[in-house]
C-alpha positions as YAML, in Angstrom:
chain: A
units: angstrom
residues:
- id: 1
  name: UNK
  ca: [68.92, -38.78, 129.00]
- id: 2
  name: UNK
  ca: [71.79, -39.23, 126.38]
- id: 3
  name: UNK
  ca: [70.37, -42.65, 125.79]
- id: 4
  name: UNK
  ca: [67.35, -41.10, 124.32]
- id: 5
  name: UNK
  ca: [68.79, -38.00, 122.64]
- id: 6
  name: UNK
  ca: [71.79, -39.82, 120.88]
- id: 7
  name: UNK
  ca: [69.50, -41.77, 118.52]
- id: 8
  name: UNK
  ca: [68.29, -38.56, 117.03]
- id: 9
  name: UNK
  ca: [71.41, -36.62, 116.62]
- id: 10
  name: UNK
  ca: [71.56, -36.79, 112.76]
- id: 11
  name: UNK
  ca: [69.26, -35.50, 110.14]
- id: 12
  name: UNK
  ca: [68.05, -38.70, 108.79]
- id: 13
  name: UNK
  ca: [67.28, -39.93, 112.40]
- id: 14
  name: UNK
  ca: [65.19, -36.78, 113.07]
- id: 15
  name: UNK
  ca: [63.26, -37.37, 109.69]
- id: 16
  name: UNK
  ca: [62.69, -40.82, 110.85]
- id: 17
  name: UNK
  ca: [61.24, -39.64, 114.24]
- id: 18
  name: UNK
  ca: [59.08, -36.95, 112.67]
- id: 19
  name: UNK
  ca: [57.80, -39.28, 110.02]
- id: 20
  name: UNK
  ca: [56.99, -42.00, 112.64]
- id: 21
  name: UNK
  ca: [55.26, -39.45, 114.94]
- id: 22
  name: UNK
  ca: [53.04, -38.31, 112.11]
- id: 23
  name: UNK
  ca: [52.21, -41.92, 111.19]
- id: 24
  name: UNK
  ca: [51.49, -42.68, 114.87]
- id: 25
  name: UNK
  ca: [48.88, -39.95, 115.11]
- id: 26
  name: UNK
  ca: [47.00, -41.06, 111.92]
- id: 27
  name: UNK
  ca: [47.08, -44.77, 112.78]
- id: 28
  name: UNK
  ca: [46.15, -44.43, 116.55]
- id: 29
  name: UNK
  ca: [43.23, -42.08, 115.70]
- id: 30
  name: UNK
  ca: [41.73, -44.36, 113.12]
- id: 31
  name: UNK
  ca: [42.57, -47.41, 115.18]
- id: 32
  name: UNK
  ca: [40.38, -46.66, 117.93]
- id: 33
  name: UNK
  ca: [37.43, -47.01, 115.63]
- id: 34
  name: UNK
  ca: [38.97, -50.27, 114.25]
- id: 35
  name: UNK
  ca: [39.02, -51.73, 117.74]
- id: 36
  name: UNK
  ca: [35.67, -50.40, 118.95]
- id: 37
  name: UNK
  ca: [34.01, -51.84, 115.79]
- id: 38
  name: UNK
  ca: [35.84, -55.12, 115.92]
- id: 39
  name: UNK
  ca: [37.28, -54.51, 112.48]
- id: 40
  name: UNK
  ca: [40.96, -55.40, 113.37]
- id: 41
  name: UNK
  ca: [40.81, -58.33, 110.67]
- id: 42
  name: UNK
  ca: [39.67, -56.00, 108.04]
- id: 43
  name: UNK
  ca: [42.44, -53.51, 109.01]
- id: 44
  name: UNK
  ca: [45.07, -56.30, 108.56]
- id: 45
  name: UNK
  ca: [43.79, -57.15, 105.16]
- id: 46
  name: UNK
  ca: [43.42, -53.47, 104.14]
- id: 47
  name: UNK
  ca: [47.00, -53.08, 104.93]
- id: 48
  name: UNK
  ca: [47.91, -55.98, 102.58]
- id: 49
  name: UNK
  ca: [45.51, -54.55, 99.91]
- id: 50
  name: UNK
  ca: [47.70, -51.55, 99.07]
- id: 51
  name: UNK
  ca: [50.73, -53.69, 98.36]
- id: 52
  name: UNK
  ca: [49.88, -54.26, 94.45]
- id: 53
  name: UNK
  ca: [49.63, -50.31, 94.05]
- id: 54
  name: UNK
  ca: [52.80, -49.63, 95.64]
- id: 55
  name: UNK
  ca: [54.66, -52.43, 93.82]
- id: 56
  name: UNK
  ca: [53.25, -51.17, 90.40]
- id: 57
  name: UNK
  ca: [54.42, -47.63, 91.44]
- id: 58
  name: UNK
  ca: [57.97, -48.97, 92.04]
- id: 59
  name: UNK
  ca: [58.02, -50.98, 88.93]
- id: 60
  name: UNK
  ca: [56.70, -48.17, 86.59]
- id: 61
  name: UNK
  ca: [57.94, -45.19, 88.37]
- id: 62
  name: UNK
  ca: [54.94, -43.27, 89.45]
- id: 63
  name: UNK
  ca: [53.85, -42.06, 92.84]
- id: 64
  name: UNK
  ca: [53.56, -44.93, 95.56]
- id: 65
  name: UNK
  ca: [50.70, -42.83, 97.29]
- id: 66
  name: UNK
  ca: [48.56, -42.73, 93.98]
- id: 67
  name: UNK
  ca: [49.41, -46.48, 93.51]
- id: 68
  name: UNK
  ca: [48.31, -47.23, 97.10]
- id: 69
  name: UNK
  ca: [45.06, -45.26, 96.65]
- id: 70
  name: UNK
  ca: [44.07, -47.05, 93.59]
- id: 71
  name: UNK
  ca: [44.78, -50.50, 95.27]
- id: 72
  name: UNK
  ca: [42.75, -49.55, 98.32]
- id: 73
  name: UNK
  ca: [39.83, -48.57, 96.18]
- id: 74
  name: UNK
  ca: [40.10, -51.64, 94.10]
- id: 75
  name: UNK
  ca: [40.07, -53.71, 97.32]
- id: 76
  name: UNK
  ca: [37.05, -51.98, 98.87]
- id: 77
  name: UNK
  ca: [35.10, -52.42, 95.58]
- id: 78
  name: UNK
  ca: [36.02, -56.11, 95.44]
- id: 79
  name: UNK
  ca: [34.88, -56.76, 98.96]
- id: 80
  name: UNK
  ca: [31.55, -54.99, 98.39]
- id: 81
  name: UNK
  ca: [31.05, -56.93, 95.11]
- id: 82
  name: UNK
  ca: [31.66, -60.34, 96.79]
- id: 83
  name: UNK
  ca: [29.59, -59.32, 99.90]
- id: 84
  name: UNK
  ca: [26.67, -57.90, 97.81]
- id: 85
  name: UNK
  ca: [26.46, -60.48, 94.92]
- id: 86
  name: UNK
  ca: [26.89, -63.72, 96.86]
- id: 87
  name: UNK
  ca: [25.77, -65.28, 99.93]
- id: 88
  name: UNK
  ca: [29.17, -65.38, 101.57]
- id: 89
  name: UNK
  ca: [29.81, -63.34, 104.66]
- id: 90
  name: UNK
  ca: [32.00, -60.26, 104.46]
- id: 91
  name: UNK
  ca: [34.97, -61.96, 106.39]
- id: 92
  name: UNK
  ca: [35.12, -64.46, 103.38]
- id: 93
  name: UNK
  ca: [35.60, -61.59, 100.90]
- id: 94
  name: UNK
  ca: [38.23, -59.98, 103.22]
- id: 95
  name: UNK
  ca: [40.08, -63.26, 103.33]
- id: 96
  name: UNK
  ca: [40.12, -63.80, 99.70]
- id: 97
  name: UNK
  ca: [41.41, -60.29, 98.95]
- id: 98
  name: UNK
  ca: [43.77, -60.35, 101.89]
- id: 99
  name: UNK
  ca: [45.62, -63.27, 100.12]
- id: 100
  name: UNK
  ca: [45.05, -62.18, 96.59]
- id: 101
  name: UNK
  ca: [46.12, -58.67, 96.78]
- id: 102
  name: UNK
  ca: [49.31, -59.54, 98.68]
- id: 103
  name: UNK
  ca: [50.13, -62.24, 96.19]
- id: 104
  name: UNK
  ca: [49.53, -59.85, 93.29]
- id: 105
  name: UNK
  ca: [51.88, -57.45, 94.79]
- id: 106
  name: UNK
  ca: [54.64, -59.84, 95.06]
- id: 107
  name: UNK
  ca: [53.96, -60.98, 91.40]
- id: 108
  name: UNK
  ca: [54.24, -57.48, 90.22]
- id: 109
  name: UNK
  ca: [57.49, -56.50, 92.18]
- id: 110
  name: UNK
  ca: [59.11, -59.80, 91.08]
- id: 111
  name: UNK
  ca: [59.35, -58.19, 87.65]
- id: 112
  name: UNK
  ca: [61.64, -55.56, 89.16]
- id: 113
  name: UNK
  ca: [65.32, -55.96, 88.79]
- id: 114
  name: UNK
  ca: [65.88, -55.10, 92.37]
- id: 115
  name: UNK
  ca: [63.27, -57.65, 93.50]
- id: 116
  name: UNK
  ca: [64.54, -58.38, 96.97]
- id: 117
  name: UNK
  ca: [65.41, -54.75, 98.00]
- id: 118
  name: UNK
  ca: [62.12, -53.39, 96.57]
- id: 119
  name: UNK
  ca: [59.98, -56.00, 98.20]
- id: 120
  name: UNK
  ca: [61.60, -55.50, 101.59]
- id: 121
  name: UNK
  ca: [61.21, -51.66, 101.43]
- id: 122
  name: UNK
  ca: [57.44, -52.22, 100.63]
- id: 123
  name: UNK
  ca: [56.64, -54.71, 103.35]
- id: 124
  name: UNK
  ca: [58.66, -53.45, 106.03]
- id: 125
  name: UNK
  ca: [59.33, -49.79, 105.38]
- id: 126
  name: UNK
  ca: [62.47, -47.66, 105.42]
- id: 127
  name: UNK
  ca: [62.11, -45.41, 108.50]
- id: 128
  name: UNK
  ca: [65.68, -43.99, 108.02]
- id: 129
  name: UNK
  ca: [65.05, -43.25, 104.44]
- id: 130
  name: UNK
  ca: [61.97, -40.86, 104.91]
- id: 131
  name: UNK
  ca: [62.45, -37.49, 103.19]
- id: 132
  name: UNK
  ca: [61.08, -34.22, 104.08]
- id: 133
  name: UNK
  ca: [58.97, -34.42, 100.95]
- id: 134
  name: UNK
  ca: [57.38, -37.69, 102.30]
- id: 135
  name: UNK
  ca: [56.80, -35.96, 105.86]
- id: 136
  name: UNK
  ca: [55.00, -32.97, 103.96]
- id: 137
  name: UNK
  ca: [52.67, -35.52, 102.29]
- id: 138
  name: UNK
  ca: [52.29, -37.44, 105.64]
- id: 139
  name: UNK
  ca: [51.33, -34.27, 107.41]
- id: 140
  name: UNK
  ca: [48.60, -33.22, 104.85]
- id: 141
  name: UNK
  ca: [47.07, -36.74, 105.14]
- id: 142
  name: UNK
  ca: [47.39, -36.65, 108.88]
- id: 143
  name: UNK
  ca: [45.33, -33.37, 109.04]
- id: 144
  name: UNK
  ca: [42.77, -34.87, 106.90]
- id: 145
  name: UNK
  ca: [42.33, -38.02, 108.95]
- id: 146
  name: UNK
  ca: [42.22, -35.94, 112.34]
- id: 147
  name: UNK
  ca: [39.80, -33.51, 110.97]
- id: 148
  name: UNK
  ca: [37.27, -36.08, 109.50]
- id: 149
  name: UNK
  ca: [37.68, -38.28, 112.68]
- id: 150
  name: UNK
  ca: [36.63, -35.32, 114.69]
- id: 151
  name: UNK
  ca: [33.76, -34.44, 112.41]
- id: 152
  name: UNK
  ca: [32.53, -37.94, 112.28]
- id: 153
  name: UNK
  ca: [32.78, -38.61, 116.01]
- id: 154
  name: UNK
  ca: [29.15, -38.60, 116.80]
- id: 155
  name: UNK
  ca: [28.09, -40.93, 113.74]
- id: 156
  name: UNK
  ca: [31.02, -43.27, 114.22]
- id: 157
  name: UNK
  ca: [30.24, -43.59, 118.05]
- id: 158
  name: UNK
  ca: [26.61, -44.48, 117.35]
- id: 159
  name: UNK
  ca: [27.62, -46.86, 114.63]
- id: 160
  name: UNK
  ca: [30.27, -48.58, 116.84]
- id: 161
  name: UNK
  ca: [27.69, -49.48, 119.49]
- id: 162
  name: UNK
  ca: [24.30, -49.52, 117.86]
- id: 163
  name: UNK
  ca: [23.77, -49.40, 114.00]
- id: 164
  name: UNK
  ca: [20.05, -49.32, 114.51]
- id: 165
  name: UNK
  ca: [20.27, -46.23, 116.99]
- id: 166
  name: UNK
  ca: [22.51, -44.55, 114.34]
- id: 167
  name: UNK
  ca: [19.83, -45.17, 111.66]
- id: 168
  name: UNK
  ca: [17.17, -43.81, 113.96]
- id: 169
  name: UNK
  ca: [19.00, -40.76, 114.74]
- id: 170
  name: UNK
  ca: [19.48, -40.01, 110.85]
- id: 171
  name: UNK
  ca: [23.16, -40.48, 111.06]
- id: 172
  name: UNK
  ca: [23.48, -42.58, 107.75]
- id: 173
  name: UNK
  ca: [25.33, -45.72, 109.02]
- id: 174
  name: UNK
  ca: [26.24, -46.96, 105.55]
- id: 175
  name: UNK
  ca: [27.71, -43.64, 104.45]
- id: 176
  name: UNK
  ca: [29.55, -43.46, 107.93]
- id: 177
  name: UNK
  ca: [30.98, -46.99, 107.41]
- id: 178
  name: UNK
  ca: [32.15, -45.97, 104.00]
- id: 179
  name: UNK
  ca: [33.83, -42.78, 105.23]
- id: 180
  name: UNK
  ca: [35.59, -44.94, 107.92]
- id: 181
  name: UNK
  ca: [37.09, -47.18, 105.15]
- id: 182
  name: UNK
  ca: [38.40, -43.96, 103.43]
- id: 183
  name: UNK
  ca: [40.00, -42.94, 106.73]
- id: 184
  name: UNK
  ca: [41.57, -46.29, 107.20]
- id: 185
  name: UNK
  ca: [42.90, -46.25, 103.67]
- id: 186
  name: UNK
  ca: [44.44, -42.61, 104.23]
- id: 187
  name: UNK
  ca: [46.07, -43.68, 107.45]
- id: 188
  name: UNK
  ca: [47.59, -46.75, 105.67]
- id: 189
  name: UNK
  ca: [48.72, -44.78, 102.63]
- id: 190
  name: UNK
  ca: [50.25, -42.07, 104.70]
- id: 191
  name: UNK
  ca: [52.17, -44.42, 107.01]
- id: 192
  name: UNK
  ca: [53.53, -47.18, 104.83]
- id: 193
  name: UNK
  ca: [56.76, -45.18, 104.05]
- id: 194
  name: UNK
  ca: [57.64, -44.87, 107.75]
- id: 195
  name: UNK
  ca: [56.91, -48.36, 108.92]
- id: 196
  name: UNK
  ca: [56.02, -50.50, 105.86]
- id: 197
  name: UNK
  ca: [52.83, -52.10, 104.73]
- id: 198
  name: UNK
  ca: [53.20, -55.11, 106.81]
- id: 199
  name: UNK
  ca: [54.11, -53.33, 110.00]
- id: 200
  name: UNK
  ca: [51.73, -50.42, 109.93]
- id: 201
  name: UNK
  ca: [49.14, -52.78, 111.46]
- id: 202
  name: UNK
  ca: [51.02, -52.61, 114.70]
- id: 203
  name: UNK
  ca: [50.44, -48.88, 114.99]
- id: 204
  name: UNK
  ca: [46.74, -49.44, 113.93]
- id: 205
  name: UNK
  ca: [45.75, -51.89, 116.57]
- id: 206
  name: UNK
  ca: [48.50, -51.84, 119.33]
- id: 207
  name: UNK
  ca: [48.09, -48.39, 120.80]
- id: 208
  name: UNK
  ca: [44.18, -48.52, 120.65]
- id: 209
  name: UNK
  ca: [44.02, -51.83, 122.22]
- id: 210
  name: UNK
  ca: [46.35, -50.82, 125.01]
- id: 211
  name: UNK
  ca: [44.41, -47.65, 125.52]
- id: 212
  name: UNK
  ca: [41.18, -49.73, 125.93]
- id: 213
  name: UNK
  ca: [42.65, -51.42, 129.03]
- id: 214
  name: UNK
  ca: [43.16, -48.18, 130.83]
- id: 215
  name: UNK
  ca: [40.28, -45.95, 129.43]
- id: 216
  name: UNK
  ca: [36.73, -45.45, 130.77]
- id: 217
  name: UNK
  ca: [35.51, -43.17, 127.95]
- id: 218
  name: UNK
  ca: [36.03, -42.70, 124.31]
- id: 219
  name: UNK
  ca: [37.85, -39.53, 124.48]
- id: 220
  name: UNK
  ca: [40.15, -40.82, 126.97]
- id: 221
  name: UNK
  ca: [40.76, -43.78, 124.91]
- id: 222
  name: UNK
  ca: [41.73, -41.40, 121.99]
- id: 223
  name: UNK
  ca: [44.06, -39.51, 124.26]
- id: 224
  name: UNK
  ca: [45.71, -42.68, 125.50]
- id: 225
  name: UNK
  ca: [46.01, -44.08, 122.04]
- id: 226
  name: UNK
  ca: [47.73, -41.25, 120.59]
- id: 227
  name: UNK
  ca: [50.13, -40.90, 123.45]
- id: 228
  name: UNK
  ca: [51.00, -44.55, 123.48]
- id: 229
  name: UNK
  ca: [51.64, -44.51, 119.72]
- id: 230
  name: UNK
  ca: [53.91, -41.59, 119.84]
- id: 231
  name: UNK
  ca: [55.86, -42.97, 122.79]
- id: 232
  name: UNK
  ca: [56.15, -46.27, 120.87]
- id: 233
  name: UNK
  ca: [57.74, -44.58, 117.90]
- id: 234
  name: UNK
  ca: [60.31, -42.63, 119.98]
- id: 235
  name: UNK
  ca: [61.18, -45.57, 122.21]
- id: 236
  name: UNK
  ca: [61.17, -47.89, 119.10]
- id: 237
  name: UNK
  ca: [63.64, -45.88, 117.21]
- id: 238
  name: UNK
  ca: [65.87, -45.61, 120.44]
- id: 239
  name: UNK
  ca: [65.97, -49.19, 120.90]
- id: 240
  name: UNK
  ca: [66.59, -49.92, 117.29]
- id: 241
  name: UNK
  ca: [69.57, -47.65, 117.57]
- id: 242
  name: UNK
  ca: [71.11, -49.19, 120.47]
- id: 243
  name: UNK
  ca: [70.35, -52.70, 119.69]
- id: 244
  name: UNK
  ca: [71.08, -52.60, 115.99]
- id: 245
  name: UNK
  ca: [67.51, -53.87, 114.98]
- id: 246
  name: UNK
  ca: [65.16, -52.70, 112.25]
- id: 247
  name: UNK
  ca: [63.75, -49.38, 113.10]
- id: 248
  name: UNK
  ca: [60.30, -49.93, 111.49]
- id: 249
  name: UNK
  ca: [59.81, -53.35, 113.11]
- id: 250
  name: UNK
  ca: [61.00, -52.19, 116.50]
- id: 251
  name: UNK
  ca: [58.45, -49.18, 116.26]
- id: 252
  name: UNK
  ca: [55.61, -51.64, 115.33]
- id: 253
  name: UNK
  ca: [56.59, -54.29, 118.03]
- id: 254
  name: UNK
  ca: [56.77, -51.74, 120.97]
- id: 255
  name: UNK
  ca: [52.95, -51.15, 121.42]
- id: 256
  name: UNK
  ca: [52.34, -54.90, 121.19]
- id: 257
  name: UNK
  ca: [54.64, -55.56, 123.81]
- id: 258
  name: UNK
  ca: [53.30, -52.67, 125.96]
- id: 259
  name: UNK
  ca: [49.91, -54.09, 125.57]
- id: 260
  name: UNK
  ca: [50.75, -57.39, 127.23]
- id: 261
  name: UNK
  ca: [52.73, -55.71, 129.85]
- id: 262
  name: UNK
  ca: [49.61, -53.49, 130.75]
- id: 263
  name: UNK
  ca: [47.47, -56.61, 130.67]
- id: 264
  name: UNK
  ca: [49.57, -58.48, 132.87]
- id: 265
  name: UNK
  ca: [50.00, -55.58, 135.50]
- id: 266
  name: UNK
  ca: [46.12, -55.07, 135.32]
- id: 267
  name: UNK
  ca: [45.31, -58.68, 136.08]
- id: 268
  name: UNK
  ca: [48.04, -58.82, 138.84]
- id: 269
  name: UNK
  ca: [46.28, -55.74, 140.49]
- id: 270
  name: UNK
  ca: [42.98, -57.50, 140.22]
- id: 271
  name: UNK
  ca: [44.31, -60.65, 141.99]
- id: 272
  name: UNK
  ca: [45.63, -58.40, 144.75]
- id: 273
  name: UNK
  ca: [42.44, -56.61, 145.38]
- id: 274
  name: UNK
  ca: [40.56, -59.66, 145.32]
- id: 275
  name: UNK
  ca: [42.85, -61.30, 148.06]
- id: 276
  name: UNK
  ca: [42.63, -58.09, 150.02]
- id: 277
  name: UNK
  ca: [38.89, -58.07, 149.88]
- id: 278
  name: UNK
  ca: [38.90, -61.64, 151.22]
- id: 279
  name: UNK
  ca: [41.17, -60.76, 154.07]
- id: 280
  name: UNK
  ca: [38.81, -57.92, 154.94]
- id: 281
  name: UNK
  ca: [36.00, -60.44, 155.38]
- id: 282
  name: UNK
  ca: [33.49, -58.12, 153.82]
- id: 283
  name: UNK
  ca: [33.71, -55.71, 156.70]
- id: 284
  name: UNK
  ca: [34.70, -52.63, 154.59]
- id: 285
  name: UNK
  ca: [34.08, -51.12, 151.18]
- id: 286
  name: UNK
  ca: [36.18, -52.85, 148.57]
- id: 287
  name: UNK
  ca: [38.13, -50.90, 145.95]
- id: 288
  name: UNK
  ca: [36.42, -50.85, 142.59]
- id: 289
  name: UNK
  ca: [37.36, -53.60, 140.25]
- id: 290
  name: UNK
  ca: [39.38, -52.74, 137.26]
- id: 291
  name: UNK
  ca: [37.32, -53.19, 133.84]
- id: 292
  name: UNK
  ca: [36.95, -56.54, 132.57]
- id: 293
  name: UNK
  ca: [38.95, -57.59, 129.54]
- id: 294
  name: UNK
  ca: [38.00, -55.94, 126.17]
- id: 295
  name: UNK
  ca: [37.53, -52.43, 125.11]
- id: 296
  name: UNK
  ca: [36.99, -50.60, 128.39]
- id: 297
  name: UNK
  ca: [34.71, -48.09, 126.71]
- id: 298
  name: UNK
  ca: [31.05, -48.01, 127.80]
- id: 299
  name: UNK
  ca: [28.29, -49.01, 125.34]
- id: 300
  name: UNK
  ca: [25.84, -46.69, 127.28]
- id: 301
  name: UNK
  ca: [27.92, -43.64, 126.38]
- id: 302
  name: UNK
  ca: [25.57, -41.42, 124.27]
- id: 303
  name: UNK
  ca: [27.49, -39.79, 121.38]
- id: 304
  name: UNK
  ca: [29.90, -37.26, 122.96]
- id: 305
  name: UNK
  ca: [29.38, -38.58, 126.53]
- id: 306
  name: UNK
  ca: [31.51, -40.57, 129.05]
- id: 307
  name: UNK
  ca: [29.22, -42.05, 131.55]
- id: 308
  name: UNK
  ca: [30.34, -45.48, 132.88]
- id: 309
  name: UNK
  ca: [28.48, -48.55, 131.78]
- id: 310
  name: UNK
  ca: [28.80, -52.08, 130.47]
- id: 311
  name: UNK
  ca: [30.66, -52.98, 127.29]
- id: 312
  name: UNK
  ca: [28.45, -53.94, 124.34]
- id: 313
  name: UNK
  ca: [30.02, -56.12, 121.57]
- id: 314
  name: UNK
  ca: [30.23, -54.20, 118.46]
- id: 315
  name: UNK
  ca: [28.61, -55.38, 115.24]
- id: 316
  name: UNK
  ca: [30.80, -57.03, 112.66]
- id: 317
  name: UNK
  ca: [32.57, -54.64, 110.22]
- id: 318
  name: UNK
  ca: [30.03, -54.89, 107.37]
- id: 319
  name: UNK
  ca: [26.86, -55.12, 109.42]
- id: 320
  name: UNK
  ca: [25.49, -51.60, 109.30]
- id: 321
  name: UNK
  ca: [21.89, -52.56, 109.04]
- id: 322
  name: UNK
  ca: [19.74, -53.51, 106.10]
...
């Protein structure tokens, strides 16, 4: 028990834990929809898209949260401009802005006298430097993210599995898609201080992807995702303390490692069950198979339901219907 308690004995360590837990809740809730909608590449690009705003805030001395918000809005606007005014697919616009915004951020921060230190803090975070003021801002943003995620549950569910059905139900898929982008931006802006812009993606995708391996309904996927994310923060900070590694990176790496551990265990169990079935010669009732790879969330779930069924491939991020 001392192994877990000792890393959080001091005040700055406790602030790192609280800030990481708040970031974990935001990212894991939004991340479920990223995984279900197949928007992981978009999420990665969005994380890079806020770098110029944060870099400008560091250089000119204004709020990094305001800078990140402006940069996020600029990136969404740029993506929509390319997508709507050219014949290029949305993934092309995402790729262009992915590289462009990150490069712009590095160019801006290179004008700073403390170039190396500032760039490292922006990209990889400073978990042990989180203040109570940062945590208060994070908490407000976390409440907003969780509240709107709950209010948008039904339209986001319908949009994730059938944009056409969402439209027929009058759930306004384009508006829902736009609000999801706002939620992603809010989660990224509220989390970069704790884990950095480059590593926040680990908390956005790692816990929901792991949750998809062990869940059979969307509500269960949310519960598993939040639990895995919070456990990853606590374990990651403990490991970084004992091993002398970077706290932010260790927190982001933990859910990724856990994903592959769960995947390996699940596949091993499948093999054992198949062999057991062959030895039985078909004389008994076999244990049910574990879900196939991919998000283990049924496409047949009506918004708010949890009945089992096959998984449907989500539409690409930008395809919300004509």
